[in-house]
Coordinates of N, CA and C in Angstrom, one line a residue:
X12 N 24.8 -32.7 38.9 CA 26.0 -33.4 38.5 C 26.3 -33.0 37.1
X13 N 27.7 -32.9 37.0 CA 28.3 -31.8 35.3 C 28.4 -33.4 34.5
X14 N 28.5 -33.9 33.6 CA 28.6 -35.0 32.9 C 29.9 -33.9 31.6
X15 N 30.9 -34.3 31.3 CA 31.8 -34.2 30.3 C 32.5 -34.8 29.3
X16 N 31.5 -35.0 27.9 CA 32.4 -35.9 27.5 C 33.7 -35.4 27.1
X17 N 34.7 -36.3 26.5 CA 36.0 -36.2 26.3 C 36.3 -36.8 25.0
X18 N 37.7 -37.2 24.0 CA 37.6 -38.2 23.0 C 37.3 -39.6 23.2
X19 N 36.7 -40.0 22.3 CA 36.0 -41.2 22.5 C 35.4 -41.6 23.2
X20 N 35.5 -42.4 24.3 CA 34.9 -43.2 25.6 C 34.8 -42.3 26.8
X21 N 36.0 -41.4 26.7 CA 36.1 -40.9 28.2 C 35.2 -40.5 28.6
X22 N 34.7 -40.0 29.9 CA 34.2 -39.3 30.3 C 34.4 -38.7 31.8
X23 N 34.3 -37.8 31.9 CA 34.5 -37.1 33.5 C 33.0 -36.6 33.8
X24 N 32.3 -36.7 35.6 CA 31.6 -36.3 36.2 C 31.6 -35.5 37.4
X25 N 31.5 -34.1 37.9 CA 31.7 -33.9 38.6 C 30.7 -33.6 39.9
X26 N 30.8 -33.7 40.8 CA 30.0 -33.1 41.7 C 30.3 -33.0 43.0
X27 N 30.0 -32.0 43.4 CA 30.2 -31.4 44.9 C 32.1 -30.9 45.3
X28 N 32.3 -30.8 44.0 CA 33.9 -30.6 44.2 C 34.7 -32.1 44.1
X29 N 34.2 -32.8 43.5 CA 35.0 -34.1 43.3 C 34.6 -34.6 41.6
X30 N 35.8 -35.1 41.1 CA 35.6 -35.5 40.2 C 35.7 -37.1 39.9
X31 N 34.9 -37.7 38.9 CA 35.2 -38.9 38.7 C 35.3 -39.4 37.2
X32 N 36.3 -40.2 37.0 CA 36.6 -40.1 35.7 C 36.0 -42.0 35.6
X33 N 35.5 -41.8 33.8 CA 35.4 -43.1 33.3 C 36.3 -43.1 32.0
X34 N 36.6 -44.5 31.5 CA 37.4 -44.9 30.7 C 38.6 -43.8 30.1
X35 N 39.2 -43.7 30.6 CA 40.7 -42.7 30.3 C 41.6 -43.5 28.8
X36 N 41.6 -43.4 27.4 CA 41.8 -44.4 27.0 C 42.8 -44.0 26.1
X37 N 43.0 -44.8 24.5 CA 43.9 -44.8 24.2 C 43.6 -43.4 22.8
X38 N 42.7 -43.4 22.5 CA 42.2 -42.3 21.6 C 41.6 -40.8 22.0
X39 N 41.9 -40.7 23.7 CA 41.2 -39.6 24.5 C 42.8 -39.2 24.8
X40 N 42.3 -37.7 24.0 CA 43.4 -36.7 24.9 C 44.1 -36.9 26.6
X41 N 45.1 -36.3 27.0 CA 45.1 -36.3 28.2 C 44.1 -35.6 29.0
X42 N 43.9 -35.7 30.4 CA 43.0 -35.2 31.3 C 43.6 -34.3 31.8
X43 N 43.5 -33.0 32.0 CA 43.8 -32.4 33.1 C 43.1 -31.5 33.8
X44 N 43.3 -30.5 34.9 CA 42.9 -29.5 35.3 C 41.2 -30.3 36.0
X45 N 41.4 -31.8 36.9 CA 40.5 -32.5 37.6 C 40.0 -32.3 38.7
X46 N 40.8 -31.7 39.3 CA 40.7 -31.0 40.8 C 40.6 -32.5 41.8
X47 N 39.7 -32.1 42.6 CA 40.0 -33.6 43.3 C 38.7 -35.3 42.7
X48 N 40.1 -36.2 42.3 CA 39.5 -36.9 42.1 C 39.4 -38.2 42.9
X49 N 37.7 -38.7 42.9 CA 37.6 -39.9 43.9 C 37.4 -40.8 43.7
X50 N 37.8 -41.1 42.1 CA 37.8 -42.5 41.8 C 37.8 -42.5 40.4
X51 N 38.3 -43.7 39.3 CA 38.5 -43.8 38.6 C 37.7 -45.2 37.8
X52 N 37.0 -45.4 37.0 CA 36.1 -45.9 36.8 C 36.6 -47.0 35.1
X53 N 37.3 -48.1 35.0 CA 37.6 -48.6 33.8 C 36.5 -49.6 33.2
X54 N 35.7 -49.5 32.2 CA 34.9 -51.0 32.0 C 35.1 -51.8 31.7
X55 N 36.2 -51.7 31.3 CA 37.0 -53.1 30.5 C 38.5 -52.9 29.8
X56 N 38.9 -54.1 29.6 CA 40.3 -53.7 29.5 C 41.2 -53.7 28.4
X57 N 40.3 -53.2 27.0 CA 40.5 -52.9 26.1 C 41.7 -51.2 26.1
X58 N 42.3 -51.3 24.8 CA 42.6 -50.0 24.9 C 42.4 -48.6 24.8
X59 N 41.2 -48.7 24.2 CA 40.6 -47.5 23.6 C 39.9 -47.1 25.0
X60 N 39.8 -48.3 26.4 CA 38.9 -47.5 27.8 C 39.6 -47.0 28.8
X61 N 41.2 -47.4 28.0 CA 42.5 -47.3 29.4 C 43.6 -47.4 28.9
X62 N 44.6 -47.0 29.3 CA 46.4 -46.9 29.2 C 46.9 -46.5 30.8
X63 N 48.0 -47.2 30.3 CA 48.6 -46.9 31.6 C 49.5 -45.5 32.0
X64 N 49.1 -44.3 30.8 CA 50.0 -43.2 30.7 C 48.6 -42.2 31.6
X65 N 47.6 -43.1 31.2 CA 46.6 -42.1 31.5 C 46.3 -42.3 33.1
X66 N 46.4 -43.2 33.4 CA 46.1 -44.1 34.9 C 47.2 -43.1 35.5
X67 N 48.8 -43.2 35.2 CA 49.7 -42.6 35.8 C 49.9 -41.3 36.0
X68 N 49.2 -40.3 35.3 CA 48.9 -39.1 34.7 C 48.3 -38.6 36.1
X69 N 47.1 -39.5 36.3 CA 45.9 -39.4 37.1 C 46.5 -39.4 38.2
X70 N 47.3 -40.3 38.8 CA 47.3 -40.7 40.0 C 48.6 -39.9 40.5
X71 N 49.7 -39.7 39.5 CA 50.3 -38.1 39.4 C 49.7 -36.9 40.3
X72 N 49.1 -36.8 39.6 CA 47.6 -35.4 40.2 C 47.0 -35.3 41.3
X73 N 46.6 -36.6 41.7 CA 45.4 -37.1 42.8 C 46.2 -38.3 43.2
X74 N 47.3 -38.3 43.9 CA 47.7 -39.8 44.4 C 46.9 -40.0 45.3
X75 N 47.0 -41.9 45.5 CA 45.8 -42.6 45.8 C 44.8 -42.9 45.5
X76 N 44.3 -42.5 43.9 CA 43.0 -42.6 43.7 C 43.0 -43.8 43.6
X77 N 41.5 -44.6 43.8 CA 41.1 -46.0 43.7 C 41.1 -45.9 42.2
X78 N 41.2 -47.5 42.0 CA 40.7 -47.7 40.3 C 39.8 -48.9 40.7
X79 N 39.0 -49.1 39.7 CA 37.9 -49.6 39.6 C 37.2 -50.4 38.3
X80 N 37.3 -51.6 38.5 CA 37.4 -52.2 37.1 C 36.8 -53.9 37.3
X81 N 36.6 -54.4 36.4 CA 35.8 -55.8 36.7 C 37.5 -56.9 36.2
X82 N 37.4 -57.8 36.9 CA 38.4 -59.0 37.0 C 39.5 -58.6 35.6
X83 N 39.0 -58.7 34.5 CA 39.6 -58.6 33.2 C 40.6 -57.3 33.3
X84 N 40.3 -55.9 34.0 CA 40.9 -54.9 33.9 C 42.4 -55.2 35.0
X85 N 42.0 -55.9 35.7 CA 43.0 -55.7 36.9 C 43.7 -56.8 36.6
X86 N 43.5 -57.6 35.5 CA 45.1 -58.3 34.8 C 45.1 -57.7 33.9
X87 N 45.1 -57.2 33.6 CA 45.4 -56.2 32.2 C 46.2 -55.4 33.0
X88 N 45.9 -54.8 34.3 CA 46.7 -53.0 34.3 C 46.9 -54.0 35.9
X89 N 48.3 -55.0 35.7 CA 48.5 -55.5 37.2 C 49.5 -54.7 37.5
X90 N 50.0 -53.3 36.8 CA 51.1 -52.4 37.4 C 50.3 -51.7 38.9
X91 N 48.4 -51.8 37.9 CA 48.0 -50.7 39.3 C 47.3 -51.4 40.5
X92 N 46.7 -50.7 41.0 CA 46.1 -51.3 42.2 C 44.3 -51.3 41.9
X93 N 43.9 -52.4 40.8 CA 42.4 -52.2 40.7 C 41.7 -53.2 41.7
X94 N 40.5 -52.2 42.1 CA 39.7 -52.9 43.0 C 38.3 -53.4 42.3
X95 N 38.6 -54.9 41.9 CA 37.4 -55.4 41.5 C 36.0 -55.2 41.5
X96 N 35.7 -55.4 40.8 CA 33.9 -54.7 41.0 C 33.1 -55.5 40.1
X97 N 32.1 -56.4 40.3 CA 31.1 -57.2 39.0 C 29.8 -56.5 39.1
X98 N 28.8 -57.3 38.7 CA 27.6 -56.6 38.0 C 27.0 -56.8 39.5
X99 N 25.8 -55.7 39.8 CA 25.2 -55.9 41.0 C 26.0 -55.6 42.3
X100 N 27.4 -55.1 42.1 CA 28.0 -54.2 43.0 C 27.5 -53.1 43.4
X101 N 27.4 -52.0 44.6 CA 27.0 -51.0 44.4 C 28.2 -50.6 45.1
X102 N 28.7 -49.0 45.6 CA 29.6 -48.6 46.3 C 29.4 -47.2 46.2
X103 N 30.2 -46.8 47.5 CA 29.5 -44.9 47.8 C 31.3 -44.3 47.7
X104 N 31.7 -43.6 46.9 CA 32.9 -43.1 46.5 C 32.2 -41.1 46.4
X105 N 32.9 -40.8 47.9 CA 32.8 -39.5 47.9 C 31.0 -39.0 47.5
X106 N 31.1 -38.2 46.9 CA 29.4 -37.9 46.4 C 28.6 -38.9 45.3
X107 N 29.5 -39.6 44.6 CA 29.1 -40.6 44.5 C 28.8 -41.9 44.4
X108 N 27.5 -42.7 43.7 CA 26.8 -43.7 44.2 C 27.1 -44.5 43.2
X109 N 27.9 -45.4 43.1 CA 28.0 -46.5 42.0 C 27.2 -47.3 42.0
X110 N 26.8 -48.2 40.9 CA 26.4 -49.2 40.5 C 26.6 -49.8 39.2
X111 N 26.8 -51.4 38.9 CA 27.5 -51.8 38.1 C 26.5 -52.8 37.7
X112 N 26.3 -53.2 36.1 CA 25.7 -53.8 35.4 C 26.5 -54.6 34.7
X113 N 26.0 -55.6 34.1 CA 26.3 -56.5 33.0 C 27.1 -57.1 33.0
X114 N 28.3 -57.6 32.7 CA 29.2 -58.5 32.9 C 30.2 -59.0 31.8
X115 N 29.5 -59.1 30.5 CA 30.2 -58.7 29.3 C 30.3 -58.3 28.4
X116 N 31.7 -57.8 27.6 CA 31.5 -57.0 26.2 C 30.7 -57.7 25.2
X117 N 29.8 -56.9 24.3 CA 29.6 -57.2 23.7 C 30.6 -58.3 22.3
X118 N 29.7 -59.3 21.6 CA 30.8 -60.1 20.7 C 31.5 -59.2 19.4
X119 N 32.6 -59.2 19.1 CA 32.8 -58.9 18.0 C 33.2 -59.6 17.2
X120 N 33.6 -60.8 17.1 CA 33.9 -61.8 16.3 C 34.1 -63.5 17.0
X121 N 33.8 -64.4 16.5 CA 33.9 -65.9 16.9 C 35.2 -65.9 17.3
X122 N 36.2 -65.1 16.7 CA 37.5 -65.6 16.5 C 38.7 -64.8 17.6
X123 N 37.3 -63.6 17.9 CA 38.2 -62.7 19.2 C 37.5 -63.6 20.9
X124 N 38.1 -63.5 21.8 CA 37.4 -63.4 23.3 C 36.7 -62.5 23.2
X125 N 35.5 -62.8 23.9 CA 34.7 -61.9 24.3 C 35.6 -62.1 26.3
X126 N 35.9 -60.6 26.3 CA 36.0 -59.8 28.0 C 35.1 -59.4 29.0
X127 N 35.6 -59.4 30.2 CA 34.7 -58.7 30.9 C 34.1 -57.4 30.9
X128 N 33.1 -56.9 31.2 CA 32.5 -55.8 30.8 C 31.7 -55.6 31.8
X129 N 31.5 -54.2 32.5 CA 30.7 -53.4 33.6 C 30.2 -52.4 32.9
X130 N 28.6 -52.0 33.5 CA 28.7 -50.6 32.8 C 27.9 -50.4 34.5
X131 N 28.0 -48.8 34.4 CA 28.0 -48.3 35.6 C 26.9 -46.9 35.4
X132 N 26.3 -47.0 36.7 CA 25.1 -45.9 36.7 C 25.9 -45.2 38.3
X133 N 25.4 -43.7 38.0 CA 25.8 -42.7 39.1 C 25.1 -42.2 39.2
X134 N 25.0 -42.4 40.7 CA 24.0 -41.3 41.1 C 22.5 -42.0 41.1
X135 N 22.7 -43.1 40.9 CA 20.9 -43.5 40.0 C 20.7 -42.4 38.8
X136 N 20.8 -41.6 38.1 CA 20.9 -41.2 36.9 C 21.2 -41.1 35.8
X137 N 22.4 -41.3 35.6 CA 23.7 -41.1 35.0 C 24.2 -42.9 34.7
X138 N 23.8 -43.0 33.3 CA 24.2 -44.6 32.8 C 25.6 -44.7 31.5
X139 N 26.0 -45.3 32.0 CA 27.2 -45.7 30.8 C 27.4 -46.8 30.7
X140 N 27.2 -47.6 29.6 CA 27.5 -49.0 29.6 C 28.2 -49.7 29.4
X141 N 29.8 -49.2 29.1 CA 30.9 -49.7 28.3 C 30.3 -49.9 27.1
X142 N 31.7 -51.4 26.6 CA 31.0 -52.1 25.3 C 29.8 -52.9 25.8
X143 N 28.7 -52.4 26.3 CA 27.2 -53.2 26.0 C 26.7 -53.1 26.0
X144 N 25.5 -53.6 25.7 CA 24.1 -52.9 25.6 C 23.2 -53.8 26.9
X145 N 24.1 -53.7 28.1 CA 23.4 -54.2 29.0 C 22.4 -53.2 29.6
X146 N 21.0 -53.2 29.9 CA 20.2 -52.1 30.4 C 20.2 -52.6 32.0
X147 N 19.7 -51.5 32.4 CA 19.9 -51.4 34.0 C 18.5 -51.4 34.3
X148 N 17.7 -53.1 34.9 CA 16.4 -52.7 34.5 C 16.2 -52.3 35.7
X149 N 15.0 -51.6 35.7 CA 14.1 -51.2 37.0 C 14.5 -49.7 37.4
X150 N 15.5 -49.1 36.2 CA 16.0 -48.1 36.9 C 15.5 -46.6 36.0
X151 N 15.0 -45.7 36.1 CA 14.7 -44.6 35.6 C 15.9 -43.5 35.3
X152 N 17.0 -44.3 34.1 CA 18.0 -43.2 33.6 C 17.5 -41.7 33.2
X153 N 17.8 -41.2 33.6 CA 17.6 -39.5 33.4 C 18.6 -39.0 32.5
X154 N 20.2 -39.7 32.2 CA 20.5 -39.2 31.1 C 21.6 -40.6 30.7
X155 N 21.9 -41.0 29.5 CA 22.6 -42.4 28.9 C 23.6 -41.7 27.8
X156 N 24.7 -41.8 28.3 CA 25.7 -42.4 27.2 C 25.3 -43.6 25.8
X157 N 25.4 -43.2 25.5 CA 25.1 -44.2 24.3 C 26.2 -44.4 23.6
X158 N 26.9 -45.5 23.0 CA 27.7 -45.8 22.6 C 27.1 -45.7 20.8
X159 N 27.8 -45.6 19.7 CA 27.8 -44.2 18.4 C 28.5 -45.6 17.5
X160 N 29.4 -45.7 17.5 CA 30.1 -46.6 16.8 C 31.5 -47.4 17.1
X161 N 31.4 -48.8 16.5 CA 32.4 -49.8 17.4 C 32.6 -51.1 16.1
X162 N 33.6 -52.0 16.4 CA 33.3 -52.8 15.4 C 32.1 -54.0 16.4
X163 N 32.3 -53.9 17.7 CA 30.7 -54.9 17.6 C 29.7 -54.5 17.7
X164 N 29.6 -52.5 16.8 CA 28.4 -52.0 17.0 C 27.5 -52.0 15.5
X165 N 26.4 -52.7 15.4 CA 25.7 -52.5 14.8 C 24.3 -51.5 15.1
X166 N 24.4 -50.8 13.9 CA 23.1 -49.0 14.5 C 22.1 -49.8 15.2
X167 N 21.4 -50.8 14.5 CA 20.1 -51.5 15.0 C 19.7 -51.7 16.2
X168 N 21.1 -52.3 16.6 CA 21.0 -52.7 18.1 C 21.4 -51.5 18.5
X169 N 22.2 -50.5 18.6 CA 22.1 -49.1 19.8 C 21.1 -48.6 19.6
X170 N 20.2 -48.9 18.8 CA 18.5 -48.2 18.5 C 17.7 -48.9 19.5
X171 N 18.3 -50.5 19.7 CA 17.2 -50.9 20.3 C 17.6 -50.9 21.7
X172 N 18.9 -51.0 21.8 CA 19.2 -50.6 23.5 C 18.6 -48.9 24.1
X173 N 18.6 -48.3 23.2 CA 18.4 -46.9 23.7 C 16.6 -46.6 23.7
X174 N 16.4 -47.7 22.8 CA 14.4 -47.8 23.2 C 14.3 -48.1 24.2
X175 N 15.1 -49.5 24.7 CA 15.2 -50.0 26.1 C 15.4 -49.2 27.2
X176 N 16.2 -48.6 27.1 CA 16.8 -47.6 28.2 C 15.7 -46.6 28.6
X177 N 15.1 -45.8 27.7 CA 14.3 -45.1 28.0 C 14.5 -43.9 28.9
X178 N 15.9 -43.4 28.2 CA 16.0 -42.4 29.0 C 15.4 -41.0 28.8
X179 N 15.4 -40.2 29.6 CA 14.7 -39.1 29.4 C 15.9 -38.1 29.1
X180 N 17.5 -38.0 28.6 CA 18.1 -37.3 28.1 C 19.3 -38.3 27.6
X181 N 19.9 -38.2 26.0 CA 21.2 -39.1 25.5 C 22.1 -38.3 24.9
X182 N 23.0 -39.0 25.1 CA 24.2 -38.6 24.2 C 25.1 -39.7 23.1
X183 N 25.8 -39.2 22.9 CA 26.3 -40.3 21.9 C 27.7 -40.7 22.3
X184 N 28.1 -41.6 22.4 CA 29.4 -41.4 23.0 C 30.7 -42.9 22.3
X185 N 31.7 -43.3 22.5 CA 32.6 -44.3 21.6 C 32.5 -43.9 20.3
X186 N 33.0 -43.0 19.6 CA 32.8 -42.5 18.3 C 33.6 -41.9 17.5
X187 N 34.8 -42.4 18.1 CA 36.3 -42.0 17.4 C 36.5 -43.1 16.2
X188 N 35.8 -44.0 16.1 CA 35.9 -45.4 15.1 C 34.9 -44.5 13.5
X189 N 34.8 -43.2 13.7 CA 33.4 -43.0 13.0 C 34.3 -41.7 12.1
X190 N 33.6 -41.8 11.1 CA 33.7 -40.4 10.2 C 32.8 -38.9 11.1
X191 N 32.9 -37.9 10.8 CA 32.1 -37.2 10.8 C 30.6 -37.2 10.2
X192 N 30.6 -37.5 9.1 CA 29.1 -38.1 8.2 C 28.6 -39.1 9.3
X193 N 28.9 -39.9 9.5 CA 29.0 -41.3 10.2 C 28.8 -40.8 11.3
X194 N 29.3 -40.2 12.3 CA 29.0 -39.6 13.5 C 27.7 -39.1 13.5
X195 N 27.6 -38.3 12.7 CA 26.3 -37.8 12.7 C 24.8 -38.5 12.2
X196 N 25.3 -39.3 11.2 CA 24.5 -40.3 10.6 C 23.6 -41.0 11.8
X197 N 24.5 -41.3 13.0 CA 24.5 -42.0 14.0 C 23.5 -41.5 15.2
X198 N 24.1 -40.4 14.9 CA 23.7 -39.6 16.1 C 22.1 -39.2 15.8
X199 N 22.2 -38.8 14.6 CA 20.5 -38.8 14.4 C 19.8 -40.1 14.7
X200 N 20.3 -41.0 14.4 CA 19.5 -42.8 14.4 C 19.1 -42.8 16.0
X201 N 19.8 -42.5 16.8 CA 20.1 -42.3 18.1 C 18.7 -40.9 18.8
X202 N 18.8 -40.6 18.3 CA 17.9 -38.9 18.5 C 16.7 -39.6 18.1
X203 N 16.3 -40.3 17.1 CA 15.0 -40.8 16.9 C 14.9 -41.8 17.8
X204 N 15.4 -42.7 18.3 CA 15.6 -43.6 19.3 C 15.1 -43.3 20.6
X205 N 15.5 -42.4 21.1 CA 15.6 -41.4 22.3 C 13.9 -40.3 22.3
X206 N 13.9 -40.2 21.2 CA 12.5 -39.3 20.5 C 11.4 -39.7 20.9
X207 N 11.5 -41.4 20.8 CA 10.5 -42.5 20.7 C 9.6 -42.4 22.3
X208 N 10.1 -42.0 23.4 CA 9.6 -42.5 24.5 C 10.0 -40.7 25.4
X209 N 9.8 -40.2 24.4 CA 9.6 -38.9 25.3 C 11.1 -38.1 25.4
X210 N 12.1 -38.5 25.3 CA 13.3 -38.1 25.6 C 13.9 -37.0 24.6
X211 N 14.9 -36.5 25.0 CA 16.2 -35.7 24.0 C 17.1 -35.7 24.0
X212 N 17.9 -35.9 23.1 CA 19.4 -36.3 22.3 C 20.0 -34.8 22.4
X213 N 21.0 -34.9 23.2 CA 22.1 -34.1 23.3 C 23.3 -34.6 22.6
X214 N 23.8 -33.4 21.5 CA 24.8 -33.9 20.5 C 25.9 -32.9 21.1
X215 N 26.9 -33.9 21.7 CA 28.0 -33.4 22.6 C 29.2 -33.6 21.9
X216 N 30.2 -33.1 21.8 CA 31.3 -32.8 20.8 C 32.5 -33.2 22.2
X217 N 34.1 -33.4 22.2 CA 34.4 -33.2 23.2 C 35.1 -32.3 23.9
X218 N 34.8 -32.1 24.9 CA 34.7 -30.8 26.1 C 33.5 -30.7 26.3
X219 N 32.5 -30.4 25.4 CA 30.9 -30.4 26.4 C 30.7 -31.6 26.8
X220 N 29.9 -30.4 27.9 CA 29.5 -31.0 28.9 C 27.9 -30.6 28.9
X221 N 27.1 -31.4 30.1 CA 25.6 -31.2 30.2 C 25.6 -31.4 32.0
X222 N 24.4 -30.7 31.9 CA 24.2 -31.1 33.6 C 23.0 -32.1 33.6
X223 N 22.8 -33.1 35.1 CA 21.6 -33.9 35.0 C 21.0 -33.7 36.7

């Protein structure tokens, strides 16, 4: 399976001739050139994980595709047709194998809502958490998204979610909020993180991609 990141959140995975896209958002280039896709994957319904130019774009291309998103996305984007999903869902979309964790965004302030939030593993391999640092326990990630920088991200805690995780390959990913110093700053904090329990930090720029 190809894992591709994109700007900021997004990401595309592809396999067996199907693509599947996560968070399509407000700071990620357009997508194109997807071939067939089987599903569309939102964590939450923030703007930086989704717009509705991007949603339209998609479905443009691949009409019909499902969207897929936890309660909070499907009032947010009631133009489309999202099919609910909470934590402890699993679902088989084409080649692949969803599964969904956690339930909500991390806090960013007393004064904001905290929203719904999914993070979703593919394939059993392949983990992305949205905004959280919910871990997927019992599960042997082989390669994690890691979320880089946010305003409810403090380094400390993506150090300690990614000790948690224990994956055996990371990346860095949500990182359009970040300088380049700062990107990198991060990305190393993350690489020691990842270091700790055997693993390796892949520092992916957007358009690369990695295989898992």
């Amino acid at each position: 399976m190809r894992v591709t990141k994109h700007e900021h959140a997004a990401l595309t995975l592809e396999e067996s001739g199907s693509t599947l896209v996560i968070d399509p958002g407000a700071f990620t280039d357009p997508l194109y050139d997807l071939g067939e896709v089987a599903g569309i994957v939102v964590t939450h319904e923030h703007p930086d994980h989704w717009t509705a130019d991007h949603l339209e774009r998609i479905l443009k291309m691949s009409p019909g595709t499902p969207i897929y998103g936890p309660a909070g996305v499907a009032a947010a984007a009631a133009g489309f047709d999202v099919i609910v999903v909470d934590p402890g869902d699993t679902l088989e979309l084409g080649p692949f194998r969803l599964r969904f964790f956690g339930g909500r965004h991390e806090v960013i302030h007393s004064s904001l809502p905290v929203v719904d939030n999914v993070g979703v593993l593919v394939n059993d391999v392949f983990y992305y958490p949205g905004d959280s640092y919910a871990v997927p326990s019992g599960v042997d990630v082989q390669l994690l998204a890691a979320p880089l920088g946010a305003p409810w991200l403090k380094i400390g805690d993506a150090i300690d979610f990614v000790l948690a995780v224990k994956p055996r390959q990371a990346f860095g990913t949500h990182d359009m909020t970040l300088s380049v110093l700062g990107r990198d700053m991060h990305r190393s904090r993350l690489r020691w993180a990842t270091e700790q329990n055997g693993g390796e930090f892949v520092a992916l720029d957007p358009g690369d991609s990695t295989d898992v």
